[in-house]
């Protein structure tokens, strides 16, 4: 049995029977059986079905947000934004089936054309931090390209995925096209990774598990996309609008209680303004409202589990350089206060490892070259920010930081229409935008001889 817990109250909100490897096999078999029909649906009709699904998700946005908030502890206002993005992602990819264009390539003796073919059954394995949102980034392009799918949500947060399965069915997505299995990663997830009838794994989760998935997929030469961990740098130059940068820096790392792969969990600040920046940041940290996720004014909820809180706390041992600390409730719930460590060296454990909680390391730098060196001195490369009023510097530094996405004078990374994914050990491939479709299609080349012999 899987006991689903509300991390803000520690109450069990649902008990589910855990899927087994046999259930995973059955889900793959259903998806395999549904594939020929789904790929043959006319592209305009497939688009229409996805649009209907997007409308249904829009209509159920509020109840999905409440469920997501109860299962993850995230503030209801954040959950509403996320469910808005889920529907928007389906609206965006509903336009894709009719735009999966091929090429015509000049060749001698004939005509050459390419087609974008679906892969077949794709298995999608997702984490607990943005459960339905991350699943939608994979499901929408997968379905638009004509694949059928098996979705495995994280054991801690399966509830919105199960609701999605119902909504898809009611919206008219044919039987067997969308299949959800709720079970342990090490059994059910592993089985999907090794299953001979699964053509591709799209995984979001930790870098450690991602490595195992890449290795496991090798046995059947599966296509693999991986969205993994991060330790992104928020680089603040002395010539930045410091007030704006400091006001936004806490949200950029404490949003979703720091359980965000894009968290700007290293703030690199130019030496001359280090103290001033910390003073400017203080009210934004101490003013964060941590508490009841269903209170509209709440900025930050609890961590996902007691084990995770223990792990986060291990990064702030006795004697750690705690420069600023916010408040957190006591009693039931996996609470942890927003915590700013400063000054920290880039080699310290808190600066080197992904904490995935509300703890940020603030690191001083000397000059532009030093900032780039420190930003790149990590195994990760997922997102990041640059704050400066010098446009040439902004672009120069943006090009040199080894990361899949970077924002200038902003701390946001994710938009439905733009590619998102990591360099280095933050992953392989891109989600969202037009690029995601490349990972759910194969290019087929067809040559037609036109010369008479
Ligand atoms: P996790 O790697 O522990 O689990 C992710 C999923 O993989 C879960 O569904 C889990 O059941 C499954 N899984 C676990 N072991 C497996 C195995 N051996 N084979 C197949 N599947 C297995 O990650 P998590 O703790 O749920 O999520 C946190 C991590 O996710 C963080 O490292 C975070 O940075 C990362 N993340 C990355 C992105 C991104 O887009 N790059 C987004 C969100 C989260």
Short mmCIF file of C-alpha atoms and ligand atoms in Angstrom, two decimals:
data_model
loop_
_atom_site.label_atom_id
_atom_site.label_comp_id
_atom_site.label_asym_id
_atom_site.label_seq_id
_atom_site.Cartn_x
_atom_site.Cartn_y
_atom_site.Cartn_z
CA UNK A 1 0.00 0.00 0.00
CA UNK A 2 1.05 3.59 -0.62
CA UNK A 3 0.01 6.07 2.05
CA UNK A 4 -0.27 9.55 0.59
CA UNK A 5 0.48 12.20 3.21
CA UNK A 6 -0.31 15.91 3.42
CA UNK A 7 3.11 17.33 4.37
CA UNK A 8 1.55 20.40 6.00
CA UNK A 9 -0.43 18.30 8.51
CA UNK A 10 1.23 14.86 8.37
CA UNK A 11 -2.24 13.35 7.84
CA UNK A 12 -2.73 10.39 5.51
CA UNK A 13 -5.06 11.69 2.78
CA UNK A 14 -5.26 8.61 0.58
CA UNK A 15 -4.29 4.93 0.58
CA UNK A 16 -3.53 3.34 -2.76
CA UNK A 17 -2.53 -0.13 -3.74
CA UNK A 18 1.01 0.08 -5.09
CA UNK A 19 1.41 -1.09 -8.67
CA UNK A 20 3.67 -4.07 -9.34
CA UNK A 21 5.94 -4.90 -12.27
CA UNK A 22 3.03 -6.94 -13.68
CA UNK A 23 0.88 -3.80 -13.58
CA UNK A 24 3.64 -1.93 -15.43
CA UNK A 25 3.72 -4.67 -18.07
CA UNK A 26 -0.07 -4.49 -18.43
CA UNK A 27 0.06 -0.69 -18.85
CA UNK A 28 2.73 -1.02 -21.54
CA UNK A 29 0.63 -3.67 -23.29
CA UNK A 30 -2.41 -1.35 -23.28
CA UNK A 31 -0.32 1.51 -24.64
CA UNK A 32 1.18 -0.76 -27.31
CA UNK A 33 -2.25 -1.95 -28.40
CA UNK A 34 -3.54 1.64 -28.62
CA UNK A 35 -0.57 2.97 -30.60
CA UNK A 36 -1.53 2.01 -34.20
CA UNK A 37 -4.94 3.68 -33.88
CA UNK A 38 -3.65 6.80 -32.12
CA UNK A 39 -0.88 7.43 -34.62
CA UNK A 40 -3.43 7.04 -37.43
CA UNK A 41 -5.77 9.72 -36.05
CA UNK A 42 -5.75 12.58 -38.58
CA UNK A 43 -3.50 15.37 -37.35
CA UNK A 44 -6.34 17.91 -37.25
CA UNK A 45 -8.42 15.51 -35.17
CA UNK A 46 -5.55 14.76 -32.83
CA UNK A 47 -5.12 18.52 -32.35
CA UNK A 48 -8.85 18.87 -31.69
CA UNK A 49 -8.78 16.12 -29.04
CA UNK A 50 -5.81 17.73 -27.30
CA UNK A 51 -7.59 21.09 -27.35
CA UNK A 52 -10.61 19.47 -25.76
CA UNK A 53 -8.37 17.97 -23.11
CA UNK A 54 -6.77 21.39 -22.51
CA UNK A 55 -10.25 22.91 -22.04
CA UNK A 56 -11.19 20.14 -19.61
CA UNK A 57 -8.00 20.77 -17.62
CA UNK A 58 -8.85 24.47 -17.57
CA UNK A 59 -12.33 23.69 -16.28
CA UNK A 60 -10.95 21.50 -13.46
CA UNK A 61 -8.07 23.83 -12.62
CA UNK A 62 -9.32 24.79 -9.17
CA UNK A 63 -9.96 21.25 -7.93
CA UNK A 64 -6.64 20.07 -9.36
CA UNK A 65 -4.86 22.97 -7.64
CA UNK A 66 -6.47 22.09 -4.30
CA UNK A 67 -5.46 18.46 -4.67
CA UNK A 68 -1.90 19.32 -5.70
CA UNK A 69 -1.58 21.74 -2.80
CA UNK A 70 -2.87 19.17 -0.32
CA UNK A 71 -0.53 16.47 -1.60
CA UNK A 72 2.65 18.58 -1.90
CA UNK A 73 2.11 21.31 0.70
CA UNK A 74 2.74 24.02 -1.89
CA UNK A 75 0.88 27.33 -1.46
CA UNK A 76 -2.49 27.30 -3.17
CA UNK A 77 -1.60 30.40 -5.23
CA UNK A 78 1.42 28.54 -6.67
CA UNK A 79 -0.66 25.42 -7.31
CA UNK A 80 -3.19 27.55 -9.25
CA UNK A 81 -0.40 29.01 -11.40
CA UNK A 82 0.93 25.51 -12.05
CA UNK A 83 -2.44 24.08 -13.07
CA UNK A 84 -2.84 27.07 -15.39
CA UNK A 85 0.45 26.06 -16.99
CA UNK A 86 -0.68 22.44 -17.33
CA UNK A 87 -3.71 23.52 -19.39
CA UNK A 88 -1.60 26.03 -21.34
CA UNK A 89 0.92 23.31 -22.20
CA UNK A 90 -1.85 21.19 -23.74
CA UNK A 91 -3.22 24.21 -25.61
CA UNK A 92 0.27 24.91 -26.99
CA UNK A 93 0.93 21.36 -28.20
CA UNK A 94 -2.61 20.98 -29.57
CA UNK A 95 -1.28 23.07 -32.45
CA UNK A 96 1.64 20.71 -33.05
CA UNK A 97 0.12 17.73 -34.91
CA UNK A 98 -0.62 19.91 -37.92
CA UNK A 99 2.81 21.50 -37.82
CA UNK A 100 5.03 18.43 -37.67
CA UNK A 101 6.65 19.37 -40.93
CA UNK A 102 9.27 17.41 -42.81
CA UNK A 103 11.90 18.55 -45.33
CA UNK A 104 12.37 18.17 -49.04
CA UNK A 105 16.05 17.74 -49.79
CA UNK A 106 17.66 18.24 -53.19
CA UNK A 107 19.31 14.98 -54.32
CA UNK A 108 20.34 13.63 -57.69
CA UNK A 109 18.17 11.16 -59.54
CA UNK A 110 15.03 11.65 -57.48
CA UNK A 111 13.20 13.35 -54.68
CA UNK A 112 14.00 13.09 -51.00
CA UNK A 113 11.57 13.84 -48.20
CA UNK A 114 11.59 13.42 -44.44
CA UNK A 115 8.76 12.55 -42.07
CA UNK A 116 8.48 13.00 -38.30
CA UNK A 117 7.31 9.60 -37.08
CA UNK A 118 6.11 8.89 -33.53
CA UNK A 119 8.30 6.59 -31.42
CA UNK A 120 5.60 4.24 -30.09
CA UNK A 121 5.09 3.70 -26.37
CA UNK A 122 6.88 6.27 -24.24
CA UNK A 123 7.31 5.96 -20.47
CA UNK A 124 7.36 9.14 -18.40
CA UNK A 125 8.82 9.08 -14.89
CA UNK A 126 8.34 12.22 -12.83
CA UNK A 127 9.25 13.59 -9.37
CA UNK A 128 7.19 15.02 -6.50
CA UNK A 129 8.05 18.71 -6.61
CA UNK A 130 5.84 19.82 -9.53
CA UNK A 131 3.91 16.60 -10.06
CA UNK A 132 1.35 17.34 -12.77
CA UNK A 133 3.21 20.27 -14.29
CA UNK A 134 6.32 18.27 -15.13
CA UNK A 135 4.18 15.37 -16.33
CA UNK A 136 2.32 17.74 -18.69
CA UNK A 137 5.59 18.95 -20.25
CA UNK A 138 6.15 15.36 -21.33
CA UNK A 139 2.62 14.13 -22.00
CA UNK A 140 1.48 16.98 -24.25
CA UNK A 141 4.28 16.77 -26.85
CA UNK A 142 4.31 12.96 -26.64
CA UNK A 143 0.61 12.74 -27.47
CA UNK A 144 0.76 15.49 -30.09
CA UNK A 145 3.44 13.55 -31.96
CA UNK A 146 1.26 10.40 -31.99
CA UNK A 147 2.84 8.36 -29.18
CA UNK A 148 0.94 6.51 -26.48
CA UNK A 149 2.22 6.73 -22.93
CA UNK A 150 2.68 5.25 -19.50
CA UNK A 151 3.11 7.84 -16.75
CA UNK A 152 4.72 6.91 -13.43
CA UNK A 153 4.29 9.69 -10.88
CA UNK A 154 6.37 9.83 -7.70
CA UNK A 155 4.98 7.60 -4.95
CA UNK A 156 4.67 10.63 -2.64
CA UNK A 157 2.49 12.65 -5.04
CA UNK A 158 0.36 10.49 -7.33
CA UNK A 159 -3.06 12.13 -6.88
CA UNK A 160 -3.21 14.68 -9.71
CA UNK A 161 -1.78 12.13 -12.17
CA UNK A 162 -4.68 9.81 -11.38
CA UNK A 163 -7.12 12.69 -11.84
CA UNK A 164 -5.46 13.48 -15.15
CA UNK A 165 -6.07 9.93 -16.37
CA UNK A 166 -9.81 10.38 -15.67
CA UNK A 167 -9.95 13.84 -17.29
CA UNK A 168 -8.19 12.56 -20.42
CA UNK A 169 -10.64 9.67 -20.73
CA UNK A 170 -13.65 11.96 -20.27
CA UNK A 171 -12.24 14.39 -22.84
CA UNK A 172 -12.28 11.60 -25.42
CA UNK A 173 -8.64 10.49 -25.52
CA UNK A 174 -9.01 6.87 -26.66
CA UNK A 175 -8.63 3.94 -24.27
CA UNK A 176 -5.02 2.86 -23.75
CA UNK A 177 -3.41 6.10 -24.98
CA UNK A 178 -2.81 7.49 -21.46
CA UNK A 179 -1.93 4.99 -18.68
CA UNK A 180 -0.92 5.89 -15.14
CA UNK A 181 0.87 3.42 -12.85
CA UNK A 182 1.55 4.36 -9.24
CA UNK A 183 4.33 2.30 -7.78
CA UNK A 184 7.86 2.34 -6.43
CA UNK A 185 10.59 3.67 -8.70
CA UNK A 186 13.00 0.85 -8.00
CA UNK A 187 10.49 -1.74 -9.22
CA UNK A 188 7.86 -0.20 -11.47
CA UNK A 189 10.11 2.61 -12.78
CA UNK A 190 12.96 0.19 -13.38
CA UNK A 191 10.67 -2.20 -15.23
CA UNK A 192 9.55 0.59 -17.57
CA UNK A 193 13.18 1.52 -18.20
CA UNK A 194 14.03 -2.04 -19.18
CA UNK A 195 10.80 -2.98 -20.95
CA UNK A 196 11.45 -4.04 -24.56
CA UNK A 197 8.19 -2.47 -25.80
CA UNK A 198 8.99 0.99 -24.42
CA UNK A 199 10.71 3.14 -27.04
CA UNK A 200 11.69 6.07 -24.88
CA UNK A 201 12.06 7.17 -21.28
CA UNK A 202 11.49 10.80 -20.38
CA UNK A 203 12.68 11.22 -16.81
CA UNK A 204 12.74 14.10 -14.38
CA UNK A 205 14.36 13.53 -11.04
CA UNK A 206 17.68 13.36 -9.27
CA UNK A 207 20.98 13.08 -11.08
CA UNK A 208 21.78 9.85 -9.22
CA UNK A 209 18.61 8.07 -10.38
CA UNK A 210 19.07 9.61 -13.85
CA UNK A 211 22.44 7.90 -14.20
CA UNK A 212 20.86 4.53 -13.44
CA UNK A 213 18.10 5.20 -15.95
CA UNK A 214 20.58 6.03 -18.68
CA UNK A 215 22.46 2.81 -17.96
CA UNK A 216 19.25 0.75 -17.76
CA UNK A 217 17.98 2.13 -21.06
CA UNK A 218 21.16 1.01 -22.82
CA UNK A 219 20.03 -2.62 -22.81
CA UNK A 220 17.32 -1.87 -25.37
CA UNK A 221 18.85 1.30 -26.91
CA UNK A 222 15.96 3.41 -25.71
CA UNK A 223 15.75 7.08 -26.45
CA UNK A 224 16.29 8.95 -23.18
CA UNK A 225 15.69 12.50 -22.09
CA UNK A 226 16.72 13.48 -18.59
CA UNK A 227 15.87 16.56 -16.56
CA UNK A 228 18.04 16.30 -13.47
CA UNK A 229 19.40 18.34 -10.59
CA UNK A 230 20.74 21.85 -10.49
CA UNK A 231 22.82 24.27 -8.47
CA UNK A 232 22.17 27.40 -10.44
CA UNK A 233 23.99 30.67 -9.96
CA UNK A 234 22.28 34.00 -9.48
CA UNK A 235 25.08 36.40 -10.47
CA UNK A 236 24.73 39.94 -9.12
CA UNK A 237 27.16 42.57 -10.44
CA UNK A 238 27.79 45.81 -8.58
CA UNK A 239 26.19 47.78 -11.42
CA UNK A 240 22.86 45.92 -11.07
CA UNK A 241 19.61 47.36 -9.80
CA UNK A 242 20.50 45.93 -6.39
CA UNK A 243 17.12 46.56 -4.79
CA UNK A 244 15.33 44.65 -7.50
CA UNK A 245 17.87 41.81 -7.50
CA UNK A 246 17.76 41.50 -3.70
CA UNK A 247 13.98 41.60 -3.52
CA UNK A 248 13.68 38.77 -6.02
CA UNK A 249 16.60 36.55 -4.91
CA UNK A 250 14.76 34.91 -1.95
CA UNK A 251 11.76 33.89 -4.04
CA UNK A 252 14.17 32.51 -6.65
CA UNK A 253 15.46 29.95 -4.18
CA UNK A 254 12.74 29.61 -1.52
CA UNK A 255 9.87 29.23 -3.99
CA UNK A 256 8.32 25.76 -3.66
CA UNK A 257 10.29 25.58 -0.38
CA UNK A 258 13.48 25.36 -2.43
CA UNK A 259 12.35 22.07 -3.97
CA UNK A 260 12.89 23.41 -7.44
CA UNK A 261 15.50 22.16 -9.89
CA UNK A 262 15.82 25.78 -11.14
CA UNK A 263 16.38 27.21 -7.65
CA UNK A 264 19.07 29.89 -7.76
CA UNK A 265 20.70 28.26 -4.75
CA UNK A 266 24.07 29.98 -5.17
CA UNK A 267 23.94 33.77 -5.11
CA UNK A 268 27.23 35.15 -6.42
CA UNK A 269 27.65 38.80 -5.40
CA UNK A 270 30.42 41.20 -6.48
CA UNK A 271 32.64 41.92 -3.46
CA UNK A 272 32.11 45.69 -3.31
CA UNK A 273 28.35 45.35 -2.77
CA UNK A 274 28.28 42.08 -0.78
CA UNK A 275 27.21 43.61 2.56
CA UNK A 276 24.76 46.02 0.96
CA UNK A 277 23.13 43.18 -0.99
CA UNK A 278 22.66 41.06 2.13
CA UNK A 279 21.08 43.99 3.98
CA UNK A 280 18.73 44.62 1.07
CA UNK A 281 17.81 40.93 0.96
CA UNK A 282 17.07 40.61 4.68
CA UNK A 283 13.49 42.01 4.74
CA UNK A 284 12.51 39.82 1.78
CA UNK A 285 13.73 36.72 3.67
CA UNK A 286 12.35 37.52 7.12
CA UNK A 287 9.09 38.74 5.55
CA UNK A 288 8.41 35.41 3.84
CA UNK A 289 5.20 33.93 5.16
CA UNK A 290 5.76 30.26 5.84
CA UNK A 291 2.70 28.29 6.86
CA UNK A 292 -0.72 26.98 5.92
CA UNK A 293 -0.67 26.31 2.17
CA UNK A 294 -4.37 27.13 1.93
CA UNK A 295 -3.86 30.65 3.23
CA UNK A 296 -3.81 32.90 0.15
CA UNK A 297 -1.04 35.01 1.65
CA UNK A 298 1.37 32.10 2.23
CA UNK A 299 4.67 32.31 0.34
CA UNK A 300 6.20 28.99 1.35
CA UNK A 301 4.85 25.65 2.52
CA UNK A 302 6.53 22.67 4.20
CA UNK A 303 9.08 20.27 2.74
CA UNK A 304 7.76 17.08 1.19
CA UNK A 305 8.71 14.59 3.93
CA UNK A 306 10.39 14.16 7.27
CA UNK A 307 13.37 12.38 5.65
CA UNK A 308 13.83 15.20 3.21
CA UNK A 309 13.75 17.78 6.02
CA UNK A 310 16.47 15.85 7.84
CA UNK A 311 18.61 15.89 4.73
CA UNK A 312 18.08 19.63 4.20
CA UNK A 313 18.93 20.34 7.83
CA UNK A 314 22.22 18.44 7.46
CA UNK A 315 23.48 21.31 5.28
CA UNK A 316 23.15 23.73 8.21
CA UNK A 317 25.20 22.10 10.99
CA UNK A 318 26.16 23.77 14.28
CA UNK A 319 28.42 26.70 13.49
CA UNK A 320 27.20 27.16 9.90
CA UNK A 321 27.41 30.82 8.80
CA UNK A 322 23.69 31.60 9.07
CA UNK A 323 23.41 35.26 8.05
CA UNK A 324 19.61 35.56 7.79
CA UNK A 325 16.86 33.22 8.87
CA UNK A 326 13.11 33.44 8.44
CA UNK A 327 10.40 31.87 10.55
CA UNK A 328 8.69 28.51 10.24
CA UNK A 329 5.72 27.05 12.13
CA UNK A 330 6.21 24.44 14.84
CA UNK A 331 4.20 21.28 15.40
CA UNK A 332 2.77 18.99 12.75
CA UNK A 333 4.15 19.46 9.23
CA UNK A 334 7.61 19.18 7.71
CA UNK A 335 8.57 22.85 8.16
CA UNK A 336 11.97 24.41 7.65
CA UNK A 337 12.75 28.13 7.78
CA UNK A 338 14.24 30.08 4.84
CA UNK A 339 17.95 30.16 5.59
CA UNK A 340 20.71 32.30 4.09
CA UNK A 341 24.32 31.16 4.54
CA UNK A 342 26.93 33.90 3.98
CA UNK A 343 29.73 34.24 3.16
CA UNK A 344 30.25 30.77 1.76
CA UNK A 345 33.06 29.37 -0.37
CA UNK A 346 32.05 27.69 -3.62
CA UNK A 347 33.79 24.51 -2.40
CA UNK A 348 31.65 24.21 0.75
CA UNK A 349 29.18 21.33 0.73
CA UNK A 350 26.22 23.77 0.92
CA UNK A 351 27.48 25.46 -2.26
CA UNK A 352 28.49 22.32 -4.14
CA UNK A 353 25.54 19.96 -3.62
CA UNK A 354 21.90 20.31 -4.55
CA UNK A 355 20.08 20.83 -1.22
CA UNK A 356 16.58 21.00 -2.69
CA UNK A 357 15.34 22.97 0.28
CA UNK A 358 15.13 26.59 1.47
CA UNK A 359 18.85 27.07 2.08
CA UNK A 360 20.93 29.41 -0.06
CA UNK A 361 24.68 29.98 -0.19
CA UNK A 362 25.86 33.55 -0.86
CA UNK A 363 29.34 33.67 -2.36
CA UNK A 364 31.47 36.76 -3.05
CA UNK A 365 33.33 37.25 -6.38
CA UNK A 366 36.08 39.61 -7.56
CA UNK A 367 35.24 40.49 -11.15
CA UNK A 368 33.50 39.26 -14.31
CA UNK A 369 36.03 36.51 -15.00
CA UNK A 370 35.81 35.26 -11.42
CA UNK A 371 32.00 35.25 -11.57
CA UNK A 372 32.02 33.10 -14.71
CA UNK A 373 34.59 30.72 -13.20
CA UNK A 374 32.54 30.25 -10.02
CA UNK A 375 29.23 29.92 -11.87
CA UNK A 376 30.73 27.13 -14.00
CA UNK A 377 32.52 25.40 -11.13
CA UNK A 378 29.75 22.83 -10.61
CA UNK A 379 28.72 19.51 -12.10
CA UNK A 380 25.31 21.04 -12.93
CA UNK A 381 24.10 23.45 -15.62
CA UNK A 382 20.34 23.94 -15.54
CA UNK A 383 19.38 27.58 -15.14
CA UNK A 384 20.65 30.81 -13.63
CA UNK A 385 20.43 34.59 -13.67
CA UNK A 386 22.62 37.61 -14.35
CA UNK A 387 21.86 41.00 -12.82
CA UNK A 388 23.61 43.98 -14.43
CA UNK A 389 22.63 47.18 -16.22
CA UNK A 390 25.43 46.72 -18.75
CA UNK A 391 23.84 45.03 -21.77
CA UNK A 392 27.10 43.91 -23.40
CA UNK A 393 28.29 42.33 -20.18
CA UNK A 394 24.93 40.60 -19.72
CA UNK A 395 25.13 38.88 -23.10
CA UNK A 396 28.87 38.19 -22.82
CA UNK A 397 28.43 36.43 -19.47
CA UNK A 398 25.21 34.67 -20.56
CA UNK A 399 27.09 33.06 -23.46
CA UNK A 400 29.89 31.82 -21.21
CA UNK A 401 27.91 30.32 -18.35
CA UNK A 402 27.46 26.59 -19.03
CA UNK A 403 23.75 26.25 -18.49
CA UNK A 404 20.67 25.29 -20.49
CA UNK A 405 18.69 28.42 -19.62
CA UNK A 406 19.68 31.78 -18.19
CA UNK A 407 17.74 34.95 -17.48
CA UNK A 408 18.99 38.52 -17.47
CA UNK A 409 17.55 40.80 -14.79
CA UNK A 410 14.95 38.16 -14.02
CA UNK A 411 14.78 34.95 -12.02
CA UNK A 412 12.29 33.00 -14.11
CA UNK A 413 13.30 30.06 -16.33
CA UNK A 414 10.24 28.28 -17.57
CA UNK A 415 7.83 29.30 -20.33
CA UNK A 416 5.59 27.01 -22.35
CA UNK A 417 7.01 28.21 -25.66
CA UNK A 418 10.74 28.17 -24.89
CA UNK A 419 13.16 25.25 -24.50
CA UNK A 420 14.07 24.11 -21.01
CA UNK A 421 16.72 21.57 -20.03
CA UNK A 422 20.19 21.11 -18.71
CA UNK A 423 23.82 21.03 -19.74
CA UNK A 424 26.45 18.86 -18.01
CA UNK A 425 24.97 16.59 -15.30
CA UNK A 426 21.69 18.52 -15.28
CA UNK A 427 20.40 16.42 -18.12
CA UNK A 428 19.97 15.52 -21.75
CA UNK A 429 17.42 17.02 -24.13
CA UNK A 430 14.98 19.90 -23.94
CA UNK A 431 11.36 20.14 -22.86
CA UNK A 432 8.74 22.72 -23.81
CA UNK A 433 8.73 24.92 -26.90
CA UNK A 434 9.17 23.45 -30.36
CA UNK A 435 12.34 21.57 -29.35
CA UNK A 436 10.49 19.04 -27.17
CA UNK A 437 8.87 17.55 -30.26
CA UNK A 438 12.28 16.46 -31.56
CA UNK A 439 12.51 14.11 -28.59
CA UNK A 440 9.15 12.43 -29.28
CA UNK A 441 9.67 11.83 -32.99
CA UNK A 442 12.13 10.02 -35.22
CA UNK A 443 13.17 11.51 -38.55
CA UNK A 444 12.43 9.12 -41.37
CA UNK A 445 14.07 9.76 -44.71
CA UNK A 446 12.31 8.60 -47.88
CA UNK A 447 14.03 8.64 -51.26
CA UNK A 448 11.99 8.41 -54.46
CA UNK A 449 13.79 7.60 -57.69
CA UNK A 450 12.31 9.72 -60.49
CA UNK A 451 14.75 9.01 -63.36
CA UNK A 452 13.64 6.51 -66.00
CA UNK A 453 16.49 3.98 -66.65
P1 LIG B 1 14.02 10.84 -7.72
O1 LIG B 1 15.09 10.74 -8.74
O2 LIG B 1 14.22 10.21 -6.41
O3 LIG B 1 12.65 10.24 -8.30
C1 LIG B 1 12.08 10.68 -9.51
C2 LIG B 1 11.19 9.59 -10.06
O4 LIG B 1 11.99 8.47 -10.40
C3 LIG B 1 10.13 9.08 -9.10
O5 LIG B 1 8.94 8.81 -9.81
C4 LIG B 1 10.75 7.79 -8.59
O6 LIG B 1 9.79 6.84 -8.18
C5 LIG B 1 11.45 7.29 -9.83
N1 LIG B 1 12.57 6.36 -9.58
C6 LIG B 1 13.34 6.25 -8.47
N2 LIG B 1 14.25 5.27 -8.62
C7 LIG B 1 14.06 4.75 -9.86
C8 LIG B 1 14.70 3.72 -10.62
N3 LIG B 1 15.72 3.04 -10.13
N4 LIG B 1 14.26 3.48 -11.86
C9 LIG B 1 13.25 4.18 -12.39
N5 LIG B 1 12.59 5.15 -11.73
C10 LIG B 1 13.00 5.45 -10.47
O7 LIG B 1 13.74 12.41 -7.60
P2 LIG B 1 12.78 13.17 -6.62
O8 LIG B 1 13.39 13.12 -5.25
O9 LIG B 1 11.38 12.70 -6.81
O10 LIG B 1 12.87 14.66 -7.20
C11 LIG B 1 13.87 15.55 -6.85
C12 LIG B 1 14.93 15.64 -7.93
O11 LIG B 1 14.33 15.95 -9.18
C13 LIG B 1 15.92 16.77 -7.68
O12 LIG B 1 17.23 16.32 -7.91
C14 LIG B 1 15.54 17.81 -8.72
O13 LIG B 1 16.57 18.67 -9.09
C15 LIG B 1 15.07 16.97 -9.83
N6 LIG B 1 14.20 17.76 -10.72
C16 LIG B 1 14.68 18.17 -11.94
C17 LIG B 1 13.90 18.95 -12.77
C18 LIG B 1 14.40 19.41 -14.11
O14 LIG B 1 13.56 19.78 -14.93
N7 LIG B 1 15.67 19.37 -14.39
C19 LIG B 1 12.63 19.32 -12.36
C20 LIG B 1 12.18 18.91 -11.12
C21 LIG B 1 12.98 18.11 -10.31
#
